[in-house]
Amino acid sequence: MLKTKRMNWAQTIYQKGFEKGFLDGCREMLIEVAGTRFGESVTEPLAALLRAISDRQRLIEVGRWLVDGVSGDTLLARLEQR
């Protein structure tokens, strides 16, 4: 029983670490793409806004906005609205 609890605890920590790493990687990629498209004037405010997002689907949505070709101002405005 104790061994099972320890294994579940370790697995939970691993999953949380994996999820955090995934989200951090998504944020970095979005900032890099936005920086390439819009320049540094967008990357700093974008980074601050993205740090507040902990939902994977929300980050994917932001990526879709970049693919859809929104402007830097529109990207920031959409993130500030939510």
Tab-separated table of C-alpha atoms in Angstrom:
chain	number	residue	atom	x	y	z
A	1	MET	CA	0.000	0.000	0.000
A	2	LEU	CA	2.753	2.475	0.918
A	3	LYS	CA	4.661	1.523	-2.213
A	4	THR	CA	1.543	2.179	-4.337
A	5	LYS	CA	1.025	5.583	-2.708
A	6	ARG	CA	4.665	6.460	-3.306
A	7	MET	CA	4.396	5.422	-6.962
A	8	ASN	CA	1.201	7.457	-7.423
A	9	TRP	CA	2.841	10.460	-5.766
A	10	ALA	CA	5.903	10.163	-7.996
A	11	GLN	CA	3.739	9.799	-11.099
A	12	THR	CA	1.695	12.881	-10.141
A	13	ILE	CA	4.839	14.947	-9.672
A	14	TYR	CA	6.204	13.698	-12.990
A	15	GLN	CA	2.961	14.576	-14.811
A	16	LYS	CA	2.832	18.050	-13.277
A	17	GLY	CA	6.456	18.627	-14.244
A	18	PHE	CA	5.810	17.387	-17.770
A	19	GLU	CA	2.757	19.628	-18.113
A	20	LYS	CA	4.671	22.656	-16.821
A	21	GLY	CA	7.510	21.927	-19.226
A	22	PHE	CA	5.064	21.559	-22.102
A	23	LEU	CA	3.327	24.846	-21.288
A	24	ASP	CA	6.659	26.649	-20.880
A	25	GLY	CA	7.785	25.312	-24.252
A	26	CYS	CA	4.553	26.458	-25.899
A	27	ARG	CA	4.953	29.927	-24.440
A	28	GLU	CA	8.552	30.165	-25.659
A	29	MET	CA	7.566	29.067	-29.153
A	30	LEU	CA	4.691	31.568	-29.336
A	31	ILE	CA	6.953	34.383	-28.157
A	32	GLU	CA	9.610	33.427	-30.714
A	33	VAL	CA	7.115	33.330	-33.587
A	34	ALA	CA	5.502	36.608	-32.535
A	35	GLY	CA	8.931	38.212	-32.184
A	36	THR	CA	9.864	37.138	-35.692
A	37	ARG	CA	6.601	38.494	-37.127
A	38	PHE	CA	6.098	41.649	-35.078
A	39	GLY	CA	9.389	42.532	-33.386
A	40	GLU	CA	10.352	43.185	-29.807
A	41	SER	CA	7.552	45.675	-29.210
A	42	VAL	CA	5.138	42.737	-29.050
A	43	THR	CA	7.283	40.073	-27.378
A	44	GLU	CA	7.608	41.685	-23.947
A	45	PRO	CA	3.893	42.367	-23.387
A	46	LEU	CA	3.058	39.015	-24.976
A	47	ALA	CA	5.389	37.166	-22.607
A	48	ALA	CA	3.692	38.786	-19.610
A	49	LEU	CA	0.230	37.878	-20.891
A	50	LEU	CA	1.211	34.297	-21.721
A	51	ARG	CA	2.673	33.697	-18.249
A	52	ALA	CA	-0.851	34.053	-16.862
A	53	ILE	CA	-2.175	31.244	-19.081
A	54	SER	CA	-2.026	27.741	-17.631
A	55	ASP	CA	-4.464	26.100	-20.036
A	56	ARG	CA	-3.004	24.131	-22.932
A	57	GLN	CA	-6.014	24.751	-25.188
A	58	ARG	CA	-5.774	28.492	-24.636
A	59	LEU	CA	-2.133	28.501	-25.752
A	60	ILE	CA	-3.111	26.483	-28.828
A	61	GLU	CA	-5.749	29.109	-29.562
A	62	VAL	CA	-3.102	31.842	-29.414
A	63	GLY	CA	-1.003	29.820	-31.857
A	64	ARG	CA	-3.947	29.626	-34.237
A	65	TRP	CA	-4.307	33.400	-34.113
A	66	LEU	CA	-0.683	33.700	-35.210
A	67	VAL	CA	-1.244	31.236	-38.044
A	68	ASP	CA	-4.402	33.077	-39.086
A	69	GLY	CA	-2.312	36.211	-39.547
A	70	VAL	CA	-3.670	38.575	-36.904
A	71	SER	CA	-1.657	41.734	-36.287
A	72	GLY	CA	0.486	42.162	-33.216
A	73	ASP	CA	-1.926	44.732	-31.814
A	74	THR	CA	-4.891	42.419	-32.374
A	75	LEU	CA	-3.045	39.528	-30.735
A	76	LEU	CA	-2.309	41.557	-27.609
A	77	ALA	CA	-5.832	43.016	-27.516
A	78	ARG	CA	-7.411	39.539	-27.678
A	79	LEU	CA	-5.236	38.319	-24.843
A	80	GLU	CA	-5.929	41.389	-22.720
A	81	GLN	CA	-9.696	40.930	-23.164
A	82	ARG	CA	-9.745	37.494	-21.566
